[in-house]
């Protein structure tokens, strides 16, 4: 056992004395030491219930003869951090989470881990650490929030962001906005649409690192606590069989994850996080592979913000396993892969049933024949850009219009709310990438403002930053190379014609090559926006969005 290095032999008497200072007995130290990685805090709605999840996990570990030992890590609430300097820290926090879990897990010789994340960067950060540490690991999230209700309409966080734009456009009163504010987020859990947190919790289940139900059982249901107990019990079985994260997260497991990603219409952030997790698992994963899978994978679900359904609806329809069961009917998945359940993918989905074909379309009646996410390439994004195709209005799948160029999110929000953006415009937001931001901020405020003002079907947004999973409309992010690294998005000038063809997967500016070369010769790298602290170090080390924005 790994833990023998901190507890066995006369040389470890000092170590054991420190354990005993915390109340551990000889009997507990004889058992496997199971690290319970808990991101509980009081600033993220998805984390406020994680103390209860942790206690349930510990009960499961003890039932099967292990000694659970809890430790913590950080988290950032993307919603609260949205639209100001705080968002620069969101993506960057993923690396701190992975580093902190690695540090504690290896330093203390844990035999296995149960990870308890929820919300955007915590899930991928923990999965990255799982691959690095590579001891038997199960992930059990805190679960999704229930949808809110406003006048009998199911709503979620994205509705509140969009309502702000509706008020600014004069189509809603501030009193009506307050109704959304009061009711959209009714309690604990990861926000109720197919946003980044729920996308990653669902894909954790698909990768095989979470048990059945990890992505969809609501946070407030007793079934979530039962799942946590099962996770604590299951980790002991994985430890006995020595099944490790790198055994589970194989190249074919990532292919399964990309396939279900496309069927669900997950957040575009999944194409930042899956490559980063794959990098840690030493598995090759490129945007080209994502596009190839998208081209042959039908889109079966349209959850908020792409449609009217929420995660609870997906739960009642049969959950992620039911989606996978539909995909298996056309041999779209690898079914022989081992998972954290101890069984194969095929065994896991054998009893799954799609109980609501409105929420999960049958495989022969999809929303579209291609996936919910598209990767675009062209002279504006030579290394790729990403769009949530399933949330784009039909009329914006192909669009051509003049560039309106802004150097920051703040500048574009001011322009939108000030009425400067007109139907047909293509808004360019640059110097917001991993290095240029730094931190690659999400742009939910401008996209929501446009949607609230009724312009989401007439205006496109393009950025080297990111878009929240709560975004809808022709919002194209992750443009690579980013402006701060001399990418073509930094060469766009006001009025340049931009051509978007999501159907063909292209993104171009109509500018002669000779003119682009002239602009490139005149371009100079901007001064760093932040020169001290963690973000300054992050900006120096971070790679392109096209490779997952991992640290070099």
PDB file of C-alpha atoms in Angstrom, residues 176-349:
ATOM      1  CA  UNK A 176     -39.890  41.556 -13.299  1.00  0.00           C
ATOM      2  CA  UNK A 177     -36.105  41.176 -13.275  1.00  0.00           C
ATOM      3  CA  UNK A 178     -36.269  40.873  -9.486  1.00  0.00           C
ATOM      4  CA  UNK A 179     -38.623  37.891  -9.868  1.00  0.00           C
ATOM      5  CA  UNK A 180     -35.915  36.124 -11.884  1.00  0.00           C
ATOM      6  CA  UNK A 181     -33.257  37.140  -9.363  1.00  0.00           C
ATOM      7  CA  UNK A 182     -35.340  35.680  -6.516  1.00  0.00           C
ATOM      8  CA  UNK A 183     -36.427  32.435  -8.192  1.00  0.00           C
ATOM      9  CA  UNK A 184     -33.986  31.283 -10.887  1.00  0.00           C
ATOM     10  CA  UNK A 185     -31.589  29.501  -8.517  1.00  0.00           C
ATOM     11  CA  UNK A 186     -33.757  27.763  -5.893  1.00  0.00           C
ATOM     12  CA  UNK A 187     -31.041  26.024  -3.894  1.00  0.00           C
ATOM     13  CA  UNK A 188     -27.740  24.180  -3.793  1.00  0.00           C
ATOM     14  CA  UNK A 189     -26.195  22.418  -6.777  1.00  0.00           C
ATOM     15  CA  UNK A 190     -24.443  23.205 -10.037  1.00  0.00           C
ATOM     16  CA  UNK A 191     -26.602  25.619 -12.096  1.00  0.00           C
ATOM     17  CA  UNK A 192     -29.436  23.698 -13.730  1.00  0.00           C
ATOM     18  CA  UNK A 193     -28.718  24.012 -17.468  1.00  0.00           C
ATOM     19  CA  UNK A 194     -26.189  22.146 -19.610  1.00  0.00           C
ATOM     20  CA  UNK A 195     -23.570  24.664 -18.593  1.00  0.00           C
ATOM     21  CA  UNK A 196     -19.917  23.815 -18.000  1.00  0.00           C
ATOM     22  CA  UNK A 197     -20.285  22.303 -14.512  1.00  0.00           C
ATOM     23  CA  UNK A 198     -23.037  19.909 -15.517  1.00  0.00           C
ATOM     24  CA  UNK A 199     -21.322  19.195 -18.822  1.00  0.00           C
ATOM     25  CA  UNK A 200     -18.179  18.080 -17.007  1.00  0.00           C
ATOM     26  CA  UNK A 201     -20.089  16.108 -14.353  1.00  0.00           C
ATOM     27  CA  UNK A 202     -21.935  14.263 -17.141  1.00  0.00           C
ATOM     28  CA  UNK A 203     -18.722  13.645 -19.075  1.00  0.00           C
ATOM     29  CA  UNK A 204     -17.044  12.348 -15.894  1.00  0.00           C
ATOM     30  CA  UNK A 205     -19.698   9.640 -15.902  1.00  0.00           C
ATOM     31  CA  UNK A 206     -19.047   8.926 -19.588  1.00  0.00           C
ATOM     32  CA  UNK A 207     -15.266   8.772 -19.112  1.00  0.00           C
ATOM     33  CA  UNK A 208     -15.902   6.087 -16.526  1.00  0.00           C
ATOM     34  CA  UNK A 209     -14.580   8.051 -13.541  1.00  0.00           C
ATOM     35  CA  UNK A 210     -18.015   8.632 -11.963  1.00  0.00           C
ATOM     36  CA  UNK A 211     -20.723   6.157 -11.033  1.00  0.00           C
ATOM     37  CA  UNK A 212     -24.057   5.923 -12.843  1.00  0.00           C
ATOM     38  CA  UNK A 213     -26.082   9.037 -12.025  1.00  0.00           C
ATOM     39  CA  UNK A 214     -23.075  11.244 -11.230  1.00  0.00           C
ATOM     40  CA  UNK A 215     -24.066  13.806 -13.855  1.00  0.00           C
ATOM     41  CA  UNK A 216     -27.805  14.072 -13.305  1.00  0.00           C
ATOM     42  CA  UNK A 217     -29.093  13.072  -9.834  1.00  0.00           C
ATOM     43  CA  UNK A 218     -30.232  16.409  -8.308  1.00  0.00           C
ATOM     44  CA  UNK A 219     -28.180  17.780  -5.429  1.00  0.00           C
ATOM     45  CA  UNK A 220     -31.127  17.840  -3.031  1.00  0.00           C
ATOM     46  CA  UNK A 221     -32.244  14.248  -3.606  1.00  0.00           C
ATOM     47  CA  UNK A 222     -31.472  11.530  -1.071  1.00  0.00           C
ATOM     48  CA  UNK A 223     -30.349   9.447  -4.043  1.00  0.00           C
ATOM     49  CA  UNK A 224     -27.324  11.758  -4.283  1.00  0.00           C
ATOM     50  CA  UNK A 225     -26.309  10.790  -0.725  1.00  0.00           C
ATOM     51  CA  UNK A 226     -26.810   7.135  -1.541  1.00  0.00           C
ATOM     52  CA  UNK A 227     -24.604   7.568  -4.615  1.00  0.00           C
ATOM     53  CA  UNK A 228     -21.923   9.116  -2.382  1.00  0.00           C
ATOM     54  CA  UNK A 229     -22.055   6.120  -0.036  1.00  0.00           C
ATOM     55  CA  UNK A 230     -21.736   3.800  -3.040  1.00  0.00           C
ATOM     56  CA  UNK A 231     -18.713   5.806  -4.225  1.00  0.00           C
ATOM     57  CA  UNK A 232     -17.085   5.274  -0.820  1.00  0.00           C
ATOM     58  CA  UNK A 233     -17.822   1.564  -1.013  1.00  0.00           C
ATOM     59  CA  UNK A 234     -16.749   1.256  -4.641  1.00  0.00           C
ATOM     60  CA  UNK A 235     -13.334   2.832  -4.085  1.00  0.00           C
ATOM     61  CA  UNK A 236     -12.405  -0.102  -1.862  1.00  0.00           C
ATOM     62  CA  UNK A 237     -13.286  -2.544  -4.657  1.00  0.00           C
ATOM     63  CA  UNK A 238     -11.214  -0.538  -7.157  1.00  0.00           C
ATOM     64  CA  UNK A 239      -8.298  -0.518  -4.724  1.00  0.00           C
ATOM     65  CA  UNK A 240      -8.516  -4.296  -4.293  1.00  0.00           C
ATOM     66  CA  UNK A 241      -8.552  -4.766  -8.087  1.00  0.00           C
ATOM     67  CA  UNK A 242      -5.921  -2.020  -8.586  1.00  0.00           C
ATOM     68  CA  UNK A 243      -8.008  -0.237 -11.246  1.00  0.00           C
ATOM     69  CA  UNK A 244      -6.459   3.218 -11.732  1.00  0.00           C
ATOM     70  CA  UNK A 245      -7.490   6.428 -13.571  1.00  0.00           C
ATOM     71  CA  UNK A 246      -5.106   5.788 -16.470  1.00  0.00           C
ATOM     72  CA  UNK A 247      -6.666   2.330 -16.884  1.00  0.00           C
ATOM     73  CA  UNK A 248     -10.083   3.988 -17.179  1.00  0.00           C
ATOM     74  CA  UNK A 249      -9.248   7.221 -19.036  1.00  0.00           C
ATOM     75  CA  UNK A 250      -7.894   5.622 -22.196  1.00  0.00           C
ATOM     76  CA  UNK A 251      -7.903   7.123 -25.681  1.00  0.00           C
ATOM     77  CA  UNK A 252     -11.119   5.258 -26.469  1.00  0.00           C
ATOM     78  CA  UNK A 253     -12.731   6.552 -23.266  1.00  0.00           C
ATOM     79  CA  UNK A 254     -12.061  10.096 -24.444  1.00  0.00           C
ATOM     80  CA  UNK A 255     -13.623   9.200 -27.790  1.00  0.00           C
ATOM     81  CA  UNK A 256     -16.729   8.103 -25.886  1.00  0.00           C
ATOM     82  CA  UNK A 257     -16.689  11.379 -23.960  1.00  0.00           C
ATOM     83  CA  UNK A 258     -16.469  13.441 -27.149  1.00  0.00           C
ATOM     84  CA  UNK A 259     -19.282  11.432 -28.709  1.00  0.00           C
ATOM     85  CA  UNK A 260     -21.646  11.978 -25.774  1.00  0.00           C
ATOM     86  CA  UNK A 261     -20.480  15.609 -25.580  1.00  0.00           C
ATOM     87  CA  UNK A 262     -21.782  16.098 -29.132  1.00  0.00           C
ATOM     88  CA  UNK A 263     -25.018  14.221 -28.466  1.00  0.00           C
ATOM     89  CA  UNK A 264     -25.751  16.281 -25.342  1.00  0.00           C
ATOM     90  CA  UNK A 265     -24.698  19.657 -26.767  1.00  0.00           C
ATOM     91  CA  UNK A 266     -22.374  20.356 -23.850  1.00  0.00           C
ATOM     92  CA  UNK A 267     -20.619  23.614 -23.040  1.00  0.00           C
ATOM     93  CA  UNK A 268     -17.851  24.621 -25.446  1.00  0.00           C
ATOM     94  CA  UNK A 269     -15.584  24.645 -22.382  1.00  0.00           C
ATOM     95  CA  UNK A 270     -15.589  20.852 -22.605  1.00  0.00           C
ATOM     96  CA  UNK A 271     -13.201  21.287 -25.543  1.00  0.00           C
ATOM     97  CA  UNK A 272     -10.802  23.087 -23.211  1.00  0.00           C
ATOM     98  CA  UNK A 273     -11.087  20.637 -20.348  1.00  0.00           C
ATOM     99  CA  UNK A 274     -11.130  17.261 -22.120  1.00  0.00           C
ATOM    100  CA  UNK A 275      -7.796  17.987 -23.898  1.00  0.00           C
ATOM    101  CA  UNK A 276      -6.298  19.175 -20.588  1.00  0.00           C
ATOM    102  CA  UNK A 277      -7.402  15.984 -18.796  1.00  0.00           C
ATOM    103  CA  UNK A 278      -6.176  13.879 -21.728  1.00  0.00           C
ATOM    104  CA  UNK A 279      -2.818  15.672 -21.547  1.00  0.00           C
ATOM    105  CA  UNK A 280      -2.420  14.561 -17.924  1.00  0.00           C
ATOM    106  CA  UNK A 281      -3.527  11.025 -18.832  1.00  0.00           C
ATOM    107  CA  UNK A 282      -0.913  11.000 -21.639  1.00  0.00           C
ATOM    108  CA  UNK A 283      -3.621  10.475 -24.250  1.00  0.00           C
ATOM    109  CA  UNK A 284      -3.517  12.323 -27.615  1.00  0.00           C
ATOM    110  CA  UNK A 285      -6.629  14.455 -28.155  1.00  0.00           C
ATOM    111  CA  UNK A 286      -6.966  17.202 -30.765  1.00  0.00           C
ATOM    112  CA  UNK A 287      -9.694  19.543 -31.959  1.00  0.00           C
ATOM    113  CA  UNK A 288      -9.531  17.731 -35.296  1.00  0.00           C
ATOM    114  CA  UNK A 289     -10.620  14.522 -33.573  1.00  0.00           C
ATOM    115  CA  UNK A 290     -13.479  16.438 -31.927  1.00  0.00           C
ATOM    116  CA  UNK A 291     -14.654  17.709 -35.302  1.00  0.00           C
ATOM    117  CA  UNK A 292     -14.467  14.253 -36.843  1.00  0.00           C
ATOM    118  CA  UNK A 293     -16.626  12.810 -34.071  1.00  0.00           C
ATOM    119  CA  UNK A 294     -19.049  15.747 -34.265  1.00  0.00           C
ATOM    120  CA  UNK A 295     -19.516  15.160 -37.995  1.00  0.00           C
ATOM    121  CA  UNK A 296     -20.885  11.670 -37.403  1.00  0.00           C
ATOM    122  CA  UNK A 297     -22.668  12.081 -34.042  1.00  0.00           C
ATOM    123  CA  UNK A 298     -26.345  13.098 -33.927  1.00  0.00           C
ATOM    124  CA  UNK A 299     -27.392  15.801 -31.462  1.00  0.00           C
ATOM    125  CA  UNK A 300     -30.030  14.201 -29.217  1.00  0.00           C
ATOM    126  CA  UNK A 301     -30.531  16.780 -26.433  1.00  0.00           C
ATOM    127  CA  UNK A 302     -31.242  20.498 -26.279  1.00  0.00           C
ATOM    128  CA  UNK A 303     -30.972  21.519 -22.649  1.00  0.00           C
ATOM    129  CA  UNK A 304     -30.874  25.117 -21.411  1.00  0.00           C
ATOM    130  CA  UNK A 305     -29.655  27.429 -22.842  1.00  0.00           C
ATOM    131  CA  UNK A 306     -30.143  25.610 -26.188  1.00  0.00           C
ATOM    132  CA  UNK A 307     -33.678  24.470 -25.346  1.00  0.00           C
ATOM    133  CA  UNK A 308     -36.383  24.327 -22.679  1.00  0.00           C
ATOM    134  CA  UNK A 309     -35.154  21.314 -20.707  1.00  0.00           C
ATOM    135  CA  UNK A 310     -32.938  21.230 -17.615  1.00  0.00           C
ATOM    136  CA  UNK A 311     -30.717  18.616 -16.000  1.00  0.00           C
ATOM    137  CA  UNK A 312     -33.555  17.325 -13.826  1.00  0.00           C
ATOM    138  CA  UNK A 313     -35.494  16.552 -17.024  1.00  0.00           C
ATOM    139  CA  UNK A 314     -32.526  14.577 -18.324  1.00  0.00           C
ATOM    140  CA  UNK A 315     -32.392  12.733 -14.988  1.00  0.00           C
ATOM    141  CA  UNK A 316     -36.046  11.708 -15.201  1.00  0.00           C
ATOM    142  CA  UNK A 317     -35.602  10.701 -18.864  1.00  0.00           C
ATOM    143  CA  UNK A 318     -32.992   8.104 -17.920  1.00  0.00           C
ATOM    144  CA  UNK A 319     -29.851  10.185 -17.502  1.00  0.00           C
ATOM    145  CA  UNK A 320     -26.519   9.885 -19.231  1.00  0.00           C
ATOM    146  CA  UNK A 321     -26.749   6.108 -19.487  1.00  0.00           C
ATOM    147  CA  UNK A 322     -29.964   6.449 -21.529  1.00  0.00           C
ATOM    148  CA  UNK A 323     -28.206   8.854 -23.916  1.00  0.00           C
ATOM    149  CA  UNK A 324     -25.386   6.351 -24.242  1.00  0.00           C
ATOM    150  CA  UNK A 325     -27.893   3.556 -24.840  1.00  0.00           C
ATOM    151  CA  UNK A 326     -29.326   5.508 -27.812  1.00  0.00           C
ATOM    152  CA  UNK A 327     -25.826   6.059 -29.212  1.00  0.00           C
ATOM    153  CA  UNK A 328     -24.974   2.378 -28.801  1.00  0.00           C
ATOM    154  CA  UNK A 329     -27.782   1.517 -31.229  1.00  0.00           C
ATOM    155  CA  UNK A 330     -25.590   2.843 -34.058  1.00  0.00           C
ATOM    156  CA  UNK A 331     -22.337   1.492 -32.589  1.00  0.00           C
ATOM    157  CA  UNK A 332     -21.139   5.007 -31.756  1.00  0.00           C
ATOM    158  CA  UNK A 333     -19.484   4.018 -28.466  1.00  0.00           C
ATOM    159  CA  UNK A 334     -16.753   1.696 -27.242  1.00  0.00           C
ATOM    160  CA  UNK A 335     -18.645  -0.614 -24.883  1.00  0.00           C
ATOM    161  CA  UNK A 336     -15.827  -2.857 -23.632  1.00  0.00           C
ATOM    162  CA  UNK A 337     -14.047  -0.234 -21.509  1.00  0.00           C
ATOM    163  CA  UNK A 338     -13.673  -0.643 -17.740  1.00  0.00           C
ATOM    164  CA  UNK A 339     -15.232   2.044 -15.526  1.00  0.00           C
ATOM    165  CA  UNK A 340     -15.222   3.086 -11.854  1.00  0.00           C
ATOM    166  CA  UNK A 341     -18.290   0.893 -11.322  1.00  0.00           C
ATOM    167  CA  UNK A 342     -15.990  -2.085 -11.828  1.00  0.00           C
ATOM    168  CA  UNK A 343     -18.065  -3.004 -14.889  1.00  0.00           C
ATOM    169  CA  UNK A 344     -17.714  -2.133 -18.554  1.00  0.00           C
ATOM    170  CA  UNK A 345     -19.558   0.644 -20.346  1.00  0.00           C
ATOM    171  CA  UNK A 346     -21.757  -1.952 -22.036  1.00  0.00           C
ATOM    172  CA  UNK A 347     -22.659  -3.568 -18.710  1.00  0.00           C
ATOM    173  CA  UNK A 348     -23.442  -0.156 -17.203  1.00  0.00           C
ATOM    174  CA  UNK A 349     -25.917   0.788 -19.931  1.00  0.00           C
TER     175      UNK A 349
END
